[in-house]
Coordinates of C-alpha atoms in Angstrom, one line a residue:
X217 CA 5.9 -12.0 8.3
X218 CA 5.3 -9.9 5.2
X219 CA 3.1 -7.2 6.7
X220 CA 2.9 -6.1 10.4
X221 CA -0.3 -4.2 11.4
X222 CA 0.1 -2.1 14.5
X223 CA -3.4 -1.0 15.7
X224 CA -2.5 0.4 19.1
X225 CA -0.6 3.5 20.2
X226 CA 3.0 2.4 20.1
X227 CA 6.6 3.6 20.3
X228 CA 8.9 2.1 17.6
X229 CA 12.6 2.2 17.7
X230 CA 15.7 0.3 16.5
X231 CA 17.3 -2.1 18.9
X232 CA 20.4 -3.5 17.4
X233 CA 19.1 -5.1 14.2
X234 CA 15.5 -5.5 15.3
X235 CA 12.4 -3.4 15.3
X236 CA 11.3 -2.9 18.9
X237 CA 7.7 -2.1 19.5
X238 CA 6.5 -0.8 22.9
X239 CA 2.8 -0.8 23.6
X240 CA 2.1 0.2 27.2
X241 CA 4.1 -2.2 29.4
X242 CA 4.5 -4.7 26.6
X243 CA 7.7 -4.8 24.5
X244 CA 8.2 -6.9 21.4
X245 CA 11.2 -7.2 19.1
X246 CA 11.1 -8.5 15.6
X247 CA 14.0 -9.1 13.2
X248 CA 13.9 -6.4 10.6
X249 CA 14.8 -9.0 7.9
X250 CA 11.4 -10.7 8.5
X251 CA 9.4 -7.6 7.6
X252 CA 8.8 -5.7 4.4
X253 CA 5.8 -3.6 5.3
X254 CA 4.7 -2.0 8.6
X255 CA 1.2 -0.5 8.7
X256 CA 0.6 2.1 11.5
X257 CA -3.2 2.2 12.2
X258 CA -2.9 4.2 15.4
X259 CA -0.8 7.1 16.7
X260 CA 2.9 6.0 16.9
X261 CA 6.2 7.5 17.8
X262 CA 9.5 6.8 15.9
X263 CA 12.7 8.5 15.0
X264 CA 15.0 8.9 12.0
X265 CA 17.3 6.1 13.2
X266 CA 14.4 3.6 12.8
X267 CA 13.6 5.1 9.3
X268 CA 17.2 4.5 8.4
X269 CA 17.0 0.9 9.4
X270 CA 13.8 0.5 7.4
X271 CA 15.3 2.1 4.4
X272 CA 18.4 -0.1 4.6
X273 CA 16.3 -3.3 4.6
X274 CA 13.6 -2.1 2.2
X275 CA 10.8 -1.9 4.7
X276 CA 7.8 0.4 3.9
X277 CA 6.0 2.2 6.6
X278 CA 2.3 3.1 5.8
X279 CA 0.5 5.6 8.0
X280 CA -3.3 5.8 8.7
X281 CA -5.1 8.7 10.3
X282 CA -7.6 8.7 13.2
X283 CA -10.5 8.2 10.7
X284 CA -8.9 5.0 9.2
X285 CA -7.6 6.5 6.0
X286 CA -4.2 6.0 4.4
X287 CA -2.3 9.3 4.6
X288 CA 1.2 8.5 3.4
X289 CA 4.2 6.3 3.6
X290 CA 7.9 6.1 4.2
X291 CA 9.3 4.7 1.0
X292 CA 12.5 2.7 0.9
X293 CA 15.1 3.8 -1.6
X294 CA 14.3 2.2 -5.0
X295 CA 17.2 0.0 -5.8
X296 CA 15.7 -1.3 -9.0
X297 CA 14.4 1.6 -11.1
X298 CA 13.2 0.6 -14.5
X299 CA 12.9 3.5 -16.9
X300 CA 11.9 1.3 -19.8
X301 CA 8.8 0.0 -18.0
X302 CA 7.7 3.4 -17.0
X303 CA 8.1 4.7 -20.6
X304 CA 6.1 1.7 -21.9
X305 CA 3.5 2.3 -19.2
X306 CA 3.2 6.0 -20.3
X307 CA 2.8 4.8 -23.9
X308 CA -0.1 2.5 -22.9
X309 CA -1.8 5.4 -21.1
X310 CA -1.5 7.6 -24.2
X311 CA -2.9 4.8 -26.4
X312 CA -6.7 5.1 -25.9
X313 CA -7.4 1.7 -27.4
X314 CA -4.9 -0.2 -25.2
X315 CA -5.8 1.8 -22.1
X316 CA -9.5 1.2 -22.5
X317 CA -8.9 -2.5 -23.1
X318 CA -7.1 -2.8 -19.8
X319 CA -9.6 -0.6 -18.0
X320 CA -12.5 -2.7 -19.2
X321 CA -10.8 -5.8 -17.9
X322 CA -10.3 -4.2 -14.5
X323 CA -14.0 -3.5 -14.3
X324 CA -14.9 -7.0 -15.6
X325 CA -12.8 -8.5 -12.8
X326 CA -14.5 -6.4 -10.1
X327 CA -17.9 -7.2 -11.6
X328 CA -17.2 -10.9 -11.8
X329 CA -16.1 -11.1 -8.2
X330 CA -19.1 -9.2 -7.0
X331 CA -21.4 -11.5 -8.9
X332 CA -19.5 -14.5 -7.5
X333 CA -20.3 -13.3 -4.0
X334 CA -24.0 -13.1 -4.8
X335 CA -24.1 -16.4 -6.7
X336 CA -22.5 -18.1 -3.7
X337 CA -25.8 -17.4 -1.8
X338 CA -28.0 -17.9 -4.9
X339 CA -26.7 -21.4 -5.4
X340 CA -27.4 -22.2 -1.8
X341 CA -31.1 -21.4 -2.1
X342 CA -31.3 -17.6 -1.6
X343 CA -33.8 -16.7 -4.2
X344 CA -33.5 -13.0 -3.4
X345 CA -30.1 -13.0 -5.3
X346 CA -31.8 -13.8 -8.6
X347 CA -32.9 -10.3 -9.6
X348 CA -29.6 -8.4 -8.6
X349 CA -27.6 -11.1 -10.4
X350 CA -29.7 -10.7 -13.5
X351 CA -29.4 -6.9 -13.4
X352 CA -25.7 -7.0 -12.9
X353 CA -25.2 -9.6 -15.8
X354 CA -27.2 -7.3 -18.1
X355 CA -25.1 -4.3 -17.2
X356 CA -21.9 -6.4 -17.5
X357 CA -22.6 -6.6 -21.3
X358 CA -22.3 -2.8 -21.6
X359 CA -18.7 -2.8 -20.5
X360 CA -17.5 -3.7 -24.0
X361 CA -19.2 -0.7 -25.4
X362 CA -17.8 1.8 -23.0
X363 CA -15.8 4.4 -25.0
X364 CA -14.0 6.2 -22.1
X365 CA -13.1 5.7 -18.5
X366 CA -15.8 8.1 -17.2
X367 CA -18.4 5.8 -18.8
X368 CA -16.7 2.7 -17.3
X369 CA -16.7 4.4 -13.8
X370 CA -20.4 5.0 -14.3
X371 CA -21.1 1.4 -15.1
X372 CA -19.0 0.3 -12.1
X373 CA -21.0 2.7 -9.9
X374 CA -24.3 1.2 -11.1
X375 CA -23.0 -2.4 -10.6
X376 CA -22.2 -1.5 -7.0
X377 CA -25.8 -0.1 -6.5
X378 CA -27.3 -3.4 -7.6
X379 CA -24.7 -5.3 -5.5
X380 CA -25.1 -3.4 -2.3
X381 CA -28.9 -3.5 -2.6
X382 CA -28.7 -7.3 -2.3
X383 CA -26.7 -7.3 0.9
X384 CA -29.7 -7.1 3.3
X385 CA -31.0 -10.4 1.8
X386 CA -27.8 -12.1 2.8
X387 CA -28.1 -10.9 6.4
X388 CA -30.3 -8.2 8.1
X389 CA -27.2 -6.6 9.7
X390 CA -25.8 -5.9 6.2
X391 CA -28.5 -3.4 5.5
X392 CA -26.4 -0.3 5.7
X393 CA -28.5 2.0 3.5
X394 CA -26.6 4.4 1.3
X395 CA -22.9 4.1 0.8
X396 CA -21.3 6.9 2.8
X397 CA -17.6 7.2 2.8
X398 CA -16.1 10.4 4.4
X399 CA -16.9 10.0 7.2
X400 CA -18.9 6.7 7.3
X401 CA -22.1 6.8 9.2
X402 CA -22.7 3.3 10.5
X403 CA -20.7 0.1 11.3
X404 CA -20.9 -1.5 7.9
X405 CA -20.0 1.7 6.0
X406 CA -17.2 2.0 8.5
X407 CA -15.9 -1.5 7.8
X408 CA -16.1 -1.0 4.1
X409 CA -14.1 2.2 4.2
X410 CA -11.4 0.9 6.6
X411 CA -11.0 -2.5 4.9
X412 CA -10.9 -0.9 1.4
X413 CA -8.1 1.3 2.7
X414 CA -6.2 -1.7 3.9
X415 CA -6.6 -3.4 0.5
X416 CA -5.3 -0.2 -1.3
X417 CA -2.3 -0.2 1.0
X418 CA -1.4 -3.9 0.4
X419 CA -1.9 -3.5 -3.3
X420 CA 0.4 -0.5 -3.4
X421 CA 3.0 -2.5 -1.5
X422 CA 2.8 -5.4 -4.0
X423 CA 3.0 -3.0 -6.9
X424 CA 6.3 -1.7 -5.4
X425 CA 7.8 -5.2 -6.0
X426 CA 7.4 -4.7 -9.7
X427 CA 8.8 -1.9 -12.0
X428 CA 5.4 -0.3 -12.5
X429 CA 4.9 3.5 -11.9
X430 CA 2.2 3.7 -9.2
X431 CA 0.9 7.0 -10.4
X432 CA 0.2 5.8 -13.9
X433 CA -3.4 4.4 -13.7
X434 CA -5.7 3.2 -16.5
X435 CA -9.2 3.4 -14.9
X436 CA -8.9 6.0 -12.2
X437 CA -7.6 9.4 -13.3
X438 CA -3.9 9.9 -12.5
X439 CA -3.3 12.8 -10.1
X440 CA -0.5 14.7 -8.6
X441 CA 1.2 12.6 -5.9
X442 CA -1.6 10.0 -6.1
X443 CA -0.8 6.3 -6.1
X444 CA -3.8 5.7 -8.4
X445 CA -2.6 2.5 -9.9
X446 CA -3.4 0.8 -6.5
X447 CA -7.0 2.0 -6.9
X448 CA -7.2 0.2 -10.2
X449 CA -5.7 -3.1 -9.2
X450 CA -7.6 -3.2 -5.9
X451 CA -11.0 -3.3 -7.7
X452 CA -11.0 -7.0 -8.4
X453 CA -9.8 -7.8 -4.9
X454 CA -12.2 -5.6 -2.8
X455 CA -15.1 -8.1 -3.2
X456 CA -12.9 -10.9 -2.2
X457 CA -11.0 -9.3 0.7
X458 CA -13.3 -6.6 2.0
X459 CA -16.8 -7.8 1.3
X460 CA -16.4 -11.5 2.0
X461 CA -14.6 -10.6 5.2
X462 CA -17.5 -8.4 6.3
X463 CA -20.0 -11.2 5.4
X464 CA -17.9 -13.6 7.5
X465 CA -17.7 -11.3 10.6
X466 CA -21.4 -10.5 10.5
X467 CA -22.6 -14.0 10.0
X468 CA -20.3 -15.4 12.7
X469 CA -21.5 -12.6 15.1
X470 CA -17.9 -11.4 15.6
X471 CA -18.7 -7.7 15.6
X472 CA -19.1 -6.0 19.0
X473 CA -20.3 -2.6 20.1
X474 CA -16.8 -1.9 21.6
X475 CA -15.4 -2.0 18.1
X476 CA -17.1 1.2 17.1
X477 CA -17.3 4.8 18.3
X478 CA -20.5 6.4 17.1
X479 CA -21.5 10.1 17.6
X480 CA -23.2 12.8 15.5
X481 CA -23.9 10.4 12.6
X482 CA -20.3 9.5 12.4
X483 CA -19.0 5.9 12.9
X484 CA -15.3 5.1 13.4
X485 CA -13.5 2.1 14.6
X486 CA -12.2 2.2 18.1
X487 CA -8.7 1.0 18.9
X488 CA -10.2 -2.4 19.9
X489 CA -12.0 -2.5 16.6
X490 CA -9.0 -1.6 14.5
X491 CA -7.0 -4.3 16.3
X492 CA -9.6 -7.0 15.7
X493 CA -10.4 -6.0 12.1
X494 CA -6.7 -5.7 11.1
X495 CA -6.1 -9.1 12.6
X496 CA -9.0 -10.7 10.6
X497 CA -7.8 -8.9 7.4
X498 CA -4.2 -10.1 7.8
X499 CA -5.5 -13.7 8.2
X500 CA -7.7 -13.3 5.2
X501 CA -4.9 -11.9 3.1
X502 CA -2.8 -15.1 3.7
X503 CA -5.6 -17.5 3.1
X504 CA -4.9 -19.9 0.2
X505 CA -6.9 -19.9 -3.0
X506 CA -5.9 -22.4 -5.7
X507 CA -2.5 -22.9 -4.1
X508 CA -1.6 -19.2 -3.5
X509 CA -2.3 -16.7 -0.8
X510 CA -4.5 -13.7 -1.8
X511 CA -1.4 -11.5 -1.2
X512 CA 0.4 -13.5 -3.9
X513 CA -2.6 -13.2 -6.3
X514 CA -2.3 -9.4 -5.9
X515 CA 1.4 -9.6 -6.8
X516 CA 0.6 -11.8 -9.8
X517 CA -2.0 -9.2 -10.8
X518 CA 0.7 -6.5 -10.8
X519 CA 3.1 -8.7 -12.8
X520 CA 0.3 -9.4 -15.3
X521 CA -0.1 -5.7 -15.9
X522 CA 3.6 -5.3 -16.2
X523 CA 3.7 -8.0 -18.9
X524 CA 0.8 -6.1 -20.7
X525 CA 2.8 -2.9 -20.5
X526 CA 5.9 -4.6 -22.1
X527 CA 3.8 -6.3 -24.7
X528 CA 4.8 -9.7 -23.3
X529 CA 1.3 -10.9 -22.4
X530 CA -2.4 -9.8 -22.1
X531 CA -3.6 -8.5 -18.8
X532 CA -6.4 -10.6 -17.2
X533 CA -8.0 -9.5 -14.0
X534 CA -8.2 -11.9 -11.0
X535 CA -11.6 -13.7 -11.1
X536 CA -12.5 -16.2 -8.4
X537 CA -14.7 -19.2 -8.8
X538 CA -17.9 -19.5 -6.9

């Protein structure tokens, strides 16, 4: 088990060489060697002894708040620092030509996978996809002419407007109106925010397996204490992991009112909702695509960027087939 999602209030402690999880009257013990990432999606209690065990075995602990947003992590001691890679990564960021080349490819990857989602329905007879696909393809051609990251972010924002506007034609329940993030105002906006946060968290964990510096990003602006590289590399995977999972849950009528808590124009996932959505996300993450899990594709994406940084290869964003 690579990542363990804990979506209920729990008490975590070390028991010999295992992670013991107590949720109500239920107690579960897992060998610490089988884990590398624990995601706490609900209020949990733990102590420094457990953190010491996680640090010894290289297990990361990621913490989410009540609203479903990632707030921080316990980071295992870095046993494999690579100053050379970080220096080369800084050189890439200071080289406007190279940085923009990589940033454009990130946006192309995201755009390609958004288009692939719409084309899936277009090729199956949904004529309503024709116009948004045309509009997005036309906008896609402007990526090569973008001269800075602000322009690229603007193009990506417009791509998302065309993309989200097509969702109601896929299924009526996907008509969520305007994209509202903090806090989300309806179930679909809520799922988008929560699942995107899970994608960022997994991408950050996969980046940690490389020698890349997680605060050195090419598309999103680097910020103090901000793991902005995960925001970059998550872009091509959000349409595949977040959006396609939402389509699946809506079309299979999996969503239930008990999954959400709605009041004063705010919509949050309940404990039941977090448990079910995290379970579906973990399954989606391990699904095979062309012989590899999506988790492994994320790791390969990070490795591809590291090769670009070192001048050993050209970064190419993940692009799925329709």
